[in-house]
PDB file of C-alpha atoms in Angstrom:
ATOM      1  CA  MET A   1      71.458 179.712  28.405  1.00 86.00           C
ATOM      2  CA  GLU A   2      74.179 182.171  28.354  1.00 93.00           C
ATOM      3  CA  ILE A   3      77.776 180.783  29.214  1.00 95.00           C
ATOM      4  CA  VAL A   4      80.538 183.103  30.545  1.00 97.00           C
ATOM      5  CA  ARG A   5      84.116 181.976  30.966  1.00 97.00           C
ATOM      6  CA  ALA A   6      86.094 183.684  33.783  1.00 97.00           C
ATOM      7  CA  SER A   7      88.687 186.061  32.142  1.00 96.00           C
ATOM      8  CA  VAL A   8      91.495 183.971  33.471  1.00 95.00           C
ATOM      9  CA  LEU A   9      91.253 180.183  33.920  1.00 95.00           C
ATOM     10  CA  GLY A  10      92.992 176.841  33.104  1.00 90.00           C
ATOM     11  CA  PHE A  11      96.457 175.858  32.765  1.00 91.00           C
ATOM     12  CA  CYS A  12      99.068 178.225  34.261  1.00 89.00           C
ATOM     13  CA  PHE A  13     102.629 178.685  32.759  1.00 90.00           C
ATOM     14  CA  GLY A  14     104.100 176.102  35.128  1.00 90.00           C
ATOM     15  CA  VAL A  15     101.711 173.435  34.465  1.00 89.00           C
ATOM     16  CA  ARG A  16     101.582 173.878  30.653  1.00 91.00           C
ATOM     17  CA  ARG A  17     105.376 173.773  30.699  1.00 93.00           C
ATOM     18  CA  ALA A  18     105.447 170.473  32.599  1.00 93.00           C
ATOM     19  CA  VAL A  19     102.812 168.929  30.397  1.00 93.00           C
ATOM     20  CA  GLU A  20     104.760 169.983  27.255  1.00 94.00           C
ATOM     21  CA  LEU A  21     108.005 168.650  28.591  1.00 96.00           C
ATOM     22  CA  ALA A  22     106.450 165.344  29.474  1.00 95.00           C
ATOM     23  CA  GLU A  23     104.891 165.071  25.980  1.00 95.00           C
ATOM     24  CA  LYS A  24     108.262 165.938  24.487  1.00 96.00           C
ATOM     25  CA  ALA A  25     109.996 163.145  26.566  1.00 96.00           C
ATOM     26  CA  LEU A  26     107.521 160.622  25.605  1.00 96.00           C
ATOM     27  CA  ALA A  27     107.963 161.472  21.817  1.00 96.00           C
ATOM     28  CA  GLU A  28     111.710 161.509  22.101  1.00 95.00           C
ATOM     29  CA  ASN A  29     112.070 158.311  24.167  1.00 94.00           C
ATOM     30  CA  LYS A  30     109.753 155.637  22.555  1.00 90.00           C
ATOM     31  CA  ASP A  31     112.208 152.898  23.188  1.00 89.00           C
ATOM     32  CA  LYS A  32     112.447 153.712  26.895  1.00 90.00           C
ATOM     33  CA  THR A  33     110.077 153.738  29.865  1.00 92.00           C
ATOM     34  CA  VAL A  34     109.474 157.416  31.037  1.00 95.00           C
ATOM     35  CA  TYR A  35     108.516 158.064  34.583  1.00 96.00           C
ATOM     36  CA  SER A  36     107.153 160.891  36.493  1.00 95.00           C
ATOM     37  CA  LEU A  37     107.934 161.152  40.070  1.00 92.00           C
ATOM     38  CA  GLY A  38     104.311 161.520  41.647  1.00 88.00           C
ATOM     39  CA  PRO A  39     101.336 162.908  39.594  1.00 89.00           C
ATOM     40  CA  LEU A  40     102.945 165.469  37.161  1.00 88.00           C
ATOM     41  CA  ILE A  41     100.062 167.813  37.727  1.00 82.00           C
ATOM     42  CA  HIS A  42      96.893 167.532  39.919  1.00 80.00           C
ATOM     43  CA  ASN A  43      94.395 166.621  37.089  1.00 81.00           C
ATOM     44  CA  GLU A  44      92.970 162.984  36.548  1.00 83.00           C
ATOM     45  CA  ASN A  45      92.061 163.522  32.986  1.00 82.00           C
ATOM     46  CA  ALA A  46      95.342 165.072  31.930  1.00 86.00           C
ATOM     47  CA  LEU A  47      97.166 162.264  33.754  1.00 89.00           C
ATOM     48  CA  ARG A  48      95.157 159.666  32.111  1.00 89.00           C
ATOM     49  CA  ALA A  49      95.999 161.279  28.633  1.00 90.00           C
ATOM     50  CA  LEU A  50      99.623 161.090  29.427  1.00 93.00           C
ATOM     51  CA  SER A  51      99.392 157.526  30.773  1.00 94.00           C
ATOM     52  CA  ALA A  52      97.740 156.431  27.450  1.00 94.00           C
ATOM     53  CA  LYS A  53     100.942 157.814  25.746  1.00 94.00           C
ATOM     54  CA  GLY A  54     103.321 155.762  28.101  1.00 95.00           C
ATOM     55  CA  LEU A  55     103.969 157.888  31.106  1.00 96.00           C
ATOM     56  CA  ILE A  56     104.557 155.737  34.286  1.00 95.00           C
ATOM     57  CA  THR A  57     103.625 157.474  37.732  1.00 94.00           C
ATOM     58  CA  VAL A  58     105.718 156.388  40.555  1.00 94.00           C
ATOM     59  CA  ASP A  59     105.805 157.664  44.125  1.00 90.00           C
ATOM     60  CA  GLU A  60     108.906 159.456  45.395  1.00 86.00           C
ATOM     61  CA  GLN A  61     109.419 156.676  47.977  1.00 86.00           C
ATOM     62  CA  GLN A  62     109.701 154.464  44.943  1.00 88.00           C
ATOM     63  CA  VAL A  63     112.922 155.907  43.557  1.00 90.00           C
ATOM     64  CA  GLY A  64     114.895 152.786  44.369  1.00 90.00           C
ATOM     65  CA  GLU A  65     112.742 150.730  42.293  1.00 91.00           C
ATOM     66  CA  ILE A  66     113.214 152.850  39.017  1.00 94.00           C
ATOM     67  CA  PRO A  67     115.738 151.059  36.828  1.00 94.00           C
ATOM     68  CA  SER A  68     119.002 152.665  36.069  1.00 93.00           C
ATOM     69  CA  GLU A  69     119.442 154.982  33.251  1.00 93.00           C
ATOM     70  CA  SER A  70     115.707 155.461  32.985  1.00 94.00           C
ATOM     71  CA  VAL A  71     114.060 158.821  31.864  1.00 97.00           C
ATOM     72  CA  VAL A  72     112.538 160.480  34.931  1.00 97.00           C
ATOM     73  CA  ILE A  73     110.446 163.793  34.908  1.00 97.00           C
ATOM     74  CA  ILE A  74     110.428 165.883  38.138  1.00 95.00           C
ATOM     75  CA  ARG A  75     106.890 166.965  38.261  1.00 91.00           C
ATOM     76  CA  ALA A  76     105.746 170.759  38.492  1.00 89.00           C
ATOM     77  CA  HIS A  77     105.756 170.545  42.360  1.00 90.00           C
ATOM     78  CA  GLY A  78     109.467 169.762  42.597  1.00 94.00           C
ATOM     79  CA  VAL A  79     111.205 167.287  44.873  1.00 94.00           C
ATOM     80  CA  ALA A  80     113.816 167.451  47.656  1.00 95.00           C
ATOM     81  CA  PRO A  81     117.453 167.417  46.652  1.00 95.00           C
ATOM     82  CA  SER A  82     117.886 163.804  48.167  1.00 94.00           C
ATOM     83  CA  VAL A  83     115.456 162.603  45.505  1.00 95.00           C
ATOM     84  CA  THR A  84     117.559 164.240  42.737  1.00 95.00           C
ATOM     85  CA  ASP A  85     120.835 162.806  44.177  1.00 95.00           C
ATOM     86  CA  ALA A  86     119.213 159.342  44.184  1.00 94.00           C
ATOM     87  CA  LEU A  87     118.254 159.455  40.613  1.00 95.00           C
ATOM     88  CA  GLU A  88     121.819 160.833  39.508  1.00 96.00           C
ATOM     89  CA  ALA A  89     123.364 157.800  41.426  1.00 96.00           C
ATOM     90  CA  LYS A  90     121.359 155.556  39.128  1.00 95.00           C
ATOM     91  CA  LYS A  91     122.468 157.541  36.035  1.00 95.00           C
ATOM     92  CA  CYS A  92     118.947 158.397  35.131  1.00 95.00           C
ATOM     93  CA  THR A  93     118.222 161.153  32.619  1.00 96.00           C
ATOM     94  CA  ILE A  94     116.472 163.822  34.706  1.00 97.00           C
ATOM     95  CA  ILE A  95     113.940 166.188  32.951  1.00 97.00           C
ATOM     96  CA  ASP A  96     113.130 168.910  35.579  1.00 96.00           C
ATOM     97  CA  ALA A  97     109.753 170.232  35.212  1.00 95.00           C
ATOM     98  CA  THR A  98     109.744 172.102  38.352  1.00 95.00           C
ATOM     99  CA  CYS A  99     107.747 175.270  38.148  1.00 92.00           C
ATOM    100  CA  PRO A 100     110.176 178.177  38.029  1.00 93.00           C
ATOM    101  CA  ARG A 101     108.279 179.806  40.998  1.00 94.00           C
ATOM    102  CA  VAL A 102     108.800 176.845  42.924  1.00 95.00           C
ATOM    103  CA  LYS A 103     112.402 176.723  42.112  1.00 96.00           C
ATOM    104  CA  ALA A 104     112.845 180.172  43.225  1.00 96.00           C
ATOM    105  CA  SER A 105     111.304 179.287  46.654  1.00 97.00           C
ATOM    106  CA  GLN A 106     113.643 176.266  46.959  1.00 97.00           C
ATOM    107  CA  LYS A 107     116.566 178.406  46.389  1.00 96.00           C
ATOM    108  CA  MET A 108     115.553 180.957  48.770  1.00 96.00           C
ATOM    109  CA  VAL A 109     114.828 178.539  51.683  1.00 96.00           C
ATOM    110  CA  GLU A 110     118.292 176.843  50.834  1.00 96.00           C
ATOM    111  CA  ARG A 111     120.133 180.182  51.139  1.00 95.00           C
ATOM    112  CA  TYR A 112     118.528 181.807  54.075  1.00 95.00           C
ATOM    113  CA  SER A 113     117.800 178.844  56.382  1.00 93.00           C
ATOM    114  CA  ASN A 114     121.763 178.073  56.230  1.00 90.00           C
ATOM    115  CA  GLN A 115     122.815 181.288  57.533  1.00 87.00           C
ATOM    116  CA  ASN A 116     121.875 183.289  60.634  1.00 81.00           C
ATOM    117  CA  ASP A 117     118.218 183.926  59.381  1.00 93.00           C
ATOM    118  CA  TYR A 118     115.156 181.859  60.140  1.00 96.00           C
ATOM    119  CA  VAL A 119     112.792 180.769  57.502  1.00 97.00           C
ATOM    120  CA  VAL A 120     109.010 180.042  58.054  1.00 98.00           C
ATOM    121  CA  LEU A 121     107.060 178.427  55.037  1.00 98.00           C
ATOM    122  CA  THR A 122     103.354 178.541  55.132  1.00 97.00           C
ATOM    123  CA  GLY A 123     101.414 175.928  53.415  1.00 95.00           C
ATOM    124  CA  ASP A 124     100.018 172.439  53.573  1.00 92.00           C
ATOM    125  CA  ARG A 125     102.653 170.305  55.009  1.00 92.00           C
ATOM    126  CA  ASN A 126     101.403 167.052  53.013  1.00 91.00           C
ATOM    127  CA  HIS A 127     101.646 168.628  49.695  1.00 89.00           C
ATOM    128  CA  GLY A 128     104.388 167.740  47.325  1.00 89.00           C
ATOM    129  CA  GLU A 129     105.602 171.387  46.759  1.00 93.00           C
ATOM    130  CA  VAL A 130     105.815 171.948  50.436  1.00 96.00           C
ATOM    131  CA  ILE A 131     107.740 168.604  51.028  1.00 95.00           C
ATOM    132  CA  GLY A 132     110.085 169.418  48.244  1.00 95.00           C
ATOM    133  CA  ILE A 133     110.919 172.965  49.444  1.00 97.00           C
ATOM    134  CA  ALA A 134     111.421 171.648  52.973  1.00 97.00           C
ATOM    135  CA  GLY A 135     113.984 169.352  51.626  1.00 96.00           C
ATOM    136  CA  TYR A 136     116.152 172.220  50.831  1.00 96.00           C
ATOM    137  CA  ALA A 137     116.103 173.756  54.168  1.00 96.00           C
ATOM    138  CA  GLY A 138     118.823 173.888  56.893  1.00 92.00           C
ATOM    139  CA  GLU A 139     118.299 173.988  60.536  1.00 91.00           C
ATOM    140  CA  ASN A 140     116.666 177.390  60.901  1.00 94.00           C
ATOM    141  CA  PHE A 141     113.638 176.390  59.364  1.00 97.00           C
ATOM    142  CA  SER A 142     109.892 175.732  60.379  1.00 97.00           C
ATOM    143  CA  GLN A 143     106.608 175.054  58.433  1.00 97.00           C
ATOM    144  CA  ILE A 144     103.147 176.227  59.559  1.00 97.00           C
ATOM    145  CA  GLN A 145      99.894 175.296  58.165  1.00 96.00           C
ATOM    146  CA  ASP A 146      97.707 178.159  58.993  1.00 96.00           C
ATOM    147  CA  TYR A 147      96.846 181.154  61.103  1.00 97.00           C
ATOM    148  CA  THR A 148      96.004 178.831  64.220  1.00 97.00           C
ATOM    149  CA  GLU A 149      99.551 177.342  64.143  1.00 97.00           C
ATOM    150  CA  ALA A 150     100.919 180.832  63.576  1.00 97.00           C
ATOM    151  CA  GLU A 151      99.407 182.227  66.848  1.00 97.00           C
ATOM    152  CA  SER A 152     101.381 179.730  69.018  1.00 96.00           C
ATOM    153  CA  PHE A 153     104.574 179.702  66.783  1.00 96.00           C
ATOM    154  CA  ASP A 154     107.704 181.482  68.156  1.00 95.00           C
ATOM    155  CA  ILE A 155     111.435 181.344  67.382  1.00 94.00           C
ATOM    156  CA  LYS A 156     114.062 181.217  70.154  1.00 91.00           C
ATOM    157  CA  ASP A 157     116.185 184.218  70.253  1.00 89.00           C
ATOM    158  CA  SER A 158     114.214 185.839  67.348  1.00 90.00           C
ATOM    159  CA  GLU A 159     115.303 189.421  68.393  1.00 89.00           C
ATOM    160  CA  ASN A 160     118.904 188.441  66.943  1.00 89.00           C
ATOM    161  CA  LYS A 161     117.538 186.881  63.927  1.00 90.00           C
ATOM    162  CA  ASN A 162     116.272 187.955  60.426  1.00 95.00           C
ATOM    163  CA  VAL A 163     112.798 186.124  60.096  1.00 97.00           C
ATOM    164  CA  ILE A 164     111.998 185.175  56.552  1.00 97.00           C
ATOM    165  CA  LEU A 165     108.343 184.514  55.849  1.00 98.00           C
ATOM    166  CA  LEU A 166     107.230 182.843  52.525  1.00 97.00           C
ATOM    167  CA  SER A 167     104.476 180.405  51.314  1.00 96.00           C
ATOM    168  CA  GLN A 168     103.472 177.749  49.025  1.00 95.00           C
ATOM    169  CA  THR A 169     102.794 179.127  45.735  1.00 90.00           C
ATOM    170  CA  THR A 170      99.112 178.246  45.672  1.00 83.00           C
ATOM    171  CA  TYR A 171      98.522 179.165  49.394  1.00 88.00           C
ATOM    172  CA  SER A 172      95.420 181.568  50.110  1.00 84.00           C
ATOM    173  CA  PRO A 173      96.462 185.123  49.833  1.00 84.00           C
ATOM    174  CA  LYS A 174      94.001 185.973  52.707  1.00 87.00           C
ATOM    175  CA  GLU A 175      95.398 183.519  55.116  1.00 93.00           C
ATOM    176  CA  PHE A 176      99.046 184.532  54.197  1.00 95.00           C
ATOM    177  CA  GLU A 177      98.041 188.178  54.872  1.00 95.00           C
ATOM    178  CA  LYS A 178      96.608 187.363  58.245  1.00 97.00           C
ATOM    179  CA  ILE A 179      99.844 185.451  59.091  1.00 97.00           C
ATOM    180  CA  GLU A 180     101.994 188.251  57.882  1.00 97.00           C
ATOM    181  CA  SER A 181     100.138 190.843  60.075  1.00 97.00           C
ATOM    182  CA  LEU A 182     100.564 188.557  63.054  1.00 97.00           C
ATOM    183  CA  PHE A 183     104.287 188.087  62.339  1.00 97.00           C
ATOM    184  CA  ARG A 184     104.856 191.824  62.097  1.00 96.00           C
ATOM    185  CA  SER A 185     103.694 191.967  65.704  1.00 95.00           C
ATOM    186  CA  LYS A 186     105.826 188.966  66.755  1.00 95.00           C
ATOM    187  CA  PHE A 187     109.053 189.542  64.998  1.00 95.00           C
ATOM    188  CA  LYS A 188     110.642 193.030  64.714  1.00 93.00           C
ATOM    189  CA  ASN A 189     113.194 191.700  61.993  1.00 94.00           C
ATOM    190  CA  LEU A 190     110.560 190.237  59.599  1.00 97.00           C
ATOM    191  CA  ALA A 191     111.073 189.959  55.902  1.00 97.00           C
ATOM    192  CA  VAL A 192     108.133 188.932  53.795  1.00 97.00           C
ATOM    193  CA  MET A 193     108.732 187.192  50.382  1.00 94.00           C
ATOM    194  CA  ASN A 194     105.239 186.795  48.824  1.00 89.00           C
ATOM    195  CA  THR A 195     105.843 183.706  46.869  1.00 94.00           C
ATOM    196  CA  ILE A 196     102.288 183.048  46.072  1.00 91.00           C
ATOM    197  CA  CYS A 197     101.900 182.664  42.355  1.00 89.00           C
ATOM    198  CA  PRO A 198      99.943 185.412  40.604  1.00 88.00           C
ATOM    199  CA  ALA A 199      98.155 182.758  38.721  1.00 86.00           C
ATOM    200  CA  THR A 200      96.325 181.986  41.916  1.00 82.00           C
ATOM    201  CA  SER A 201      95.190 185.384  42.707  1.00 84.00           C
ATOM    202  CA  GLU A 202      94.418 186.200  39.119  1.00 91.00           C
ATOM    203  CA  ARG A 203      91.900 183.274  39.028  1.00 92.00           C
ATOM    204  CA  GLN A 204      90.395 184.331  42.263  1.00 91.00           C
ATOM    205  CA  GLU A 205      89.906 187.845  41.185  1.00 93.00           C
ATOM    206  CA  ALA A 206      88.476 186.906  37.845  1.00 96.00           C
ATOM    207  CA  LEU A 207      86.042 184.558  39.561  1.00 97.00           C
ATOM    208  CA  LEU A 208      84.818 187.280  41.929  1.00 96.00           C
ATOM    209  CA  GLU A 209      83.993 189.300  38.847  1.00 97.00           C
ATOM    210  CA  LEU A 210      82.176 186.269  37.263  1.00 97.00           C
ATOM    211  CA  CYS A 211      80.107 185.457  40.358  1.00 97.00           C
ATOM    212  CA  LYS A 212      78.442 189.183  39.814  1.00 96.00           C
ATOM    213  CA  LYS A 213      77.277 188.188  36.408  1.00 96.00           C
ATOM    214  CA  VAL A 214      75.948 184.527  36.608  1.00 97.00           C
ATOM    215  CA  ASP A 215      73.370 182.347  38.347  1.00 96.00           C
ATOM    216  CA  GLY A 216      75.703 179.519  38.974  1.00 97.00           C
ATOM    217  CA  VAL A 217      79.283 178.629  38.694  1.00 98.00           C
ATOM    218  CA  ILE A 218      81.116 175.566  37.688  1.00 98.00           C
ATOM    219  CA  VAL A 219      84.534 175.093  38.771  1.00 98.00           C
ATOM    220  CA  ILE A 220      86.448 172.568  36.695  1.00 97.00           C
ATOM    221  CA  GLY A 221      89.542 170.860  38.065  1.00 93.00           C
ATOM    222  CA  GLY A 222      91.138 167.858  39.911  1.00 89.00           C
ATOM    223  CA  LYS A 223      89.713 166.912  43.193  1.00 88.00           C
ATOM    224  CA  ASN A 224      93.387 166.930  44.600  1.00 83.00           C
ATOM    225  CA  SER A 225      94.192 170.529  43.205  1.00 84.00           C
ATOM    226  CA  ALA A 226      94.699 172.909  46.058  1.00 80.00           C
ATOM    227  CA  ASN A 227      93.984 175.976  43.754  1.00 83.00           C
ATOM    228  CA  THR A 228      90.842 174.405  42.347  1.00 91.00           C
ATOM    229  CA  LYS A 229      89.471 173.678  45.883  1.00 91.00           C
ATOM    230  CA  ARG A 230      90.142 177.267  46.830  1.00 88.00           C
ATOM    231  CA  LEU A 231      88.217 178.423  43.740  1.00 94.00           C
ATOM    232  CA  TYR A 232      85.338 176.358  44.750  1.00 96.00           C
ATOM    233  CA  GLN A 233      85.347 177.800  48.197  1.00 95.00           C
ATOM    234  CA  THR A 234      85.258 181.294  46.726  1.00 95.00           C
ATOM    235  CA  ALA A 235      82.416 180.432  44.158  1.00 97.00           C
ATOM    236  CA  ALA A 236      80.320 178.952  46.853  1.00 97.00           C
ATOM    237  CA  ALA A 237      80.691 181.874  49.124  1.00 97.00           C
ATOM    238  CA  ASN A 238      79.927 184.396  46.559  1.00 97.00           C
ATOM    239  CA  CYS A 239      77.354 182.702  44.114  1.00 95.00           C
ATOM    240  CA  LYS A 240      74.029 181.178  44.706  1.00 91.00           C
ATOM    241  CA  GLN A 241      74.868 177.924  43.176  1.00 96.00           C
ATOM    242  CA  ALA A 242      78.466 176.620  42.734  1.00 97.00           C
ATOM    243  CA  ILE A 243      79.887 172.986  41.964  1.00 97.00           C
ATOM    244  CA  HIS A 244      83.325 171.530  41.587  1.00 97.00           C
ATOM    245  CA  VAL A 245      83.359 168.980  38.849  1.00 96.00           C
ATOM    246  CA  GLN A 246      86.213 166.805  37.471  1.00 92.00           C
ATOM    247  CA  THR A 247      84.385 165.578  34.504  1.00 89.00           C
ATOM    248  CA  THR A 248      81.341 166.602  32.380  1.00 90.00           C
ATOM    249  CA  ALA A 249      79.366 163.642  34.050  1.00 91.00           C
ATOM    250  CA  GLU A 250      79.432 165.437  37.318  1.00 94.00           C
ATOM    251  CA  ILE A 251      77.515 168.410  36.156  1.00 94.00           C
ATOM    252  CA  PRO A 252      74.186 168.524  38.043  1.00 92.00           C
ATOM    253  CA  SER A 253      70.927 168.455  36.074  1.00 90.00           C
ATOM    254  CA  ASP A 254      70.053 171.592  37.843  1.00 91.00           C
ATOM    255  CA  PHE A 255      72.551 173.571  36.046  1.00 93.00           C
ATOM    256  CA  TYR A 256      71.147 173.023  32.743  1.00 91.00           C
ATOM    257  CA  LYS A 257      68.083 174.934  33.819  1.00 91.00           C
ATOM    258  CA  LEU A 258      69.935 178.157  34.793  1.00 93.00           C
ATOM    259  CA  ASN A 259      69.803 181.227  32.616  1.00 94.00           C
ATOM    260  CA  THR A 260      73.547 182.295  32.999  1.00 96.00           C
ATOM    261  CA  ILE A 261      76.324 179.912  33.963  1.00 97.00           C
ATOM    262  CA  GLY A 262      79.968 180.883  34.859  1.00 97.00           C
ATOM    263  CA  ILE A 263      83.055 178.689  34.111  1.00 98.00           C
ATOM    264  CA  THR A 264      86.176 178.692  35.788  1.00 98.00           C
ATOM    265  CA  ALA A 265      89.049 176.101  36.140  1.00 96.00           C
ATOM    266  CA  GLY A 266      92.041 175.427  38.216  1.00 92.00           C
ATOM    267  CA  ALA A 267      95.594 176.002  37.125  1.00 89.00           C
ATOM    268  CA  SER A 268      96.088 172.214  36.288  1.00 88.00           C
ATOM    269  CA  THR A 269      92.867 171.978  34.217  1.00 92.00           C
ATOM    270  CA  PRO A 270      93.521 171.277  30.428  1.00 90.00           C
ATOM    271  CA  ASP A 271      91.757 173.364  27.763  1.00 91.00           C
ATOM    272  CA  SER A 272      90.111 170.286  26.214  1.00 90.00           C
ATOM    273  CA  ILE A 273      88.057 169.791  29.519  1.00 92.00           C
ATOM    274  CA  ILE A 274      86.791 173.237  29.710  1.00 95.00           C
ATOM    275  CA  ASP A 275      85.802 173.256  26.039  1.00 95.00           C
ATOM    276  CA  GLU A 276      84.056 169.943  26.595  1.00 94.00           C
ATOM    277  CA  VAL A 277      81.951 171.452  29.591  1.00 94.00           C
ATOM    278  CA  GLU A 278      81.101 174.379  27.580  1.00 94.00           C
ATOM    279  CA  ARG A 279      80.067 172.268  24.564  1.00 93.00           C
ATOM    280  CA  LEU A 280      77.679 170.162  26.764  1.00 91.00           C
ATOM    281  CA  LEU A 281      76.143 173.100  28.486  1.00 92.00           C
ATOM    282  CA  LYS A 282      75.371 174.639  25.161  1.00 89.00           C
ATOM    283  CA  ALA A 283      73.920 171.586  23.748  1.00 87.00           C
ATOM    284  CA  GLY A 284      71.823 171.158  26.885  1.00 79.00           C
ATOM    285  CA  VAL A 285      72.896 167.586  27.358  1.00 57.00           C
ATOM    286  CA  ALA A 286      73.128 166.387  31.086  1.00 55.00           C
ATOM    287  CA  GLY A 287      75.767 163.585  31.430  1.00 52.00           C
ATOM    288  CA  GLY A 288      78.980 163.211  29.554  1.00 49.00           C
ATOM    289  CA  VAL A 289      82.266 161.817  30.341  1.00 46.00           C
TER     290      VAL A 289
END
């Protein structure tokens, strides 16, 4: 069996930074409880490892239950300013692990939606990043989920406004391009801010190249990871066999019979899990942890 890794896979800069900040906070605050507002990243294995070191994950709606003067990590996806304000009121030590690219989107939305511009954000409205960015918006703001919503979307008096289009950092590049093309026909004063993280497109492009070389592809990553799900969709559309696994135990026995297997992984997937998948495949051992 030959195993081929995608040229780009696993942790992106923002995720690696968030994990490193969390590990540092845990090491430096052994006498305190360290909280993460929401899952630090979208990978259950990485979260279990951090939990074993003492990290407590709480929902953003539970901010009021966090004791005063606690250590609180803002996860990579970021939060709305109202959440940060609540933590500051409780005199908490805030460790901001928001991805720098998400932070840039937050500032853009805050700036443009509070002047005579209209901001439209594409993305999953239930995703933590989108919720956090929307929290920075003024009145001139809307969020759309996909091209179908974009078709029926309109802005009152748009001819007298600059329309600013941007997206969730892990949004589908193809979907964004379709919406951009539609908006150019709808709004004459359109400015497009391509805020999709290169990590997303780099992994997609590397996967497409990988699919040409292998009999099957294993996509490794959290089941709640948006970019991992899109990797799997691409793999399924471009390779004879594709599977999305979170742990080695989920690798189907059929894959151990393939001659060439490709491996890719979402931006929240730790190196250790990628290595373990490759090790088991090389050993020809079905099962795992």
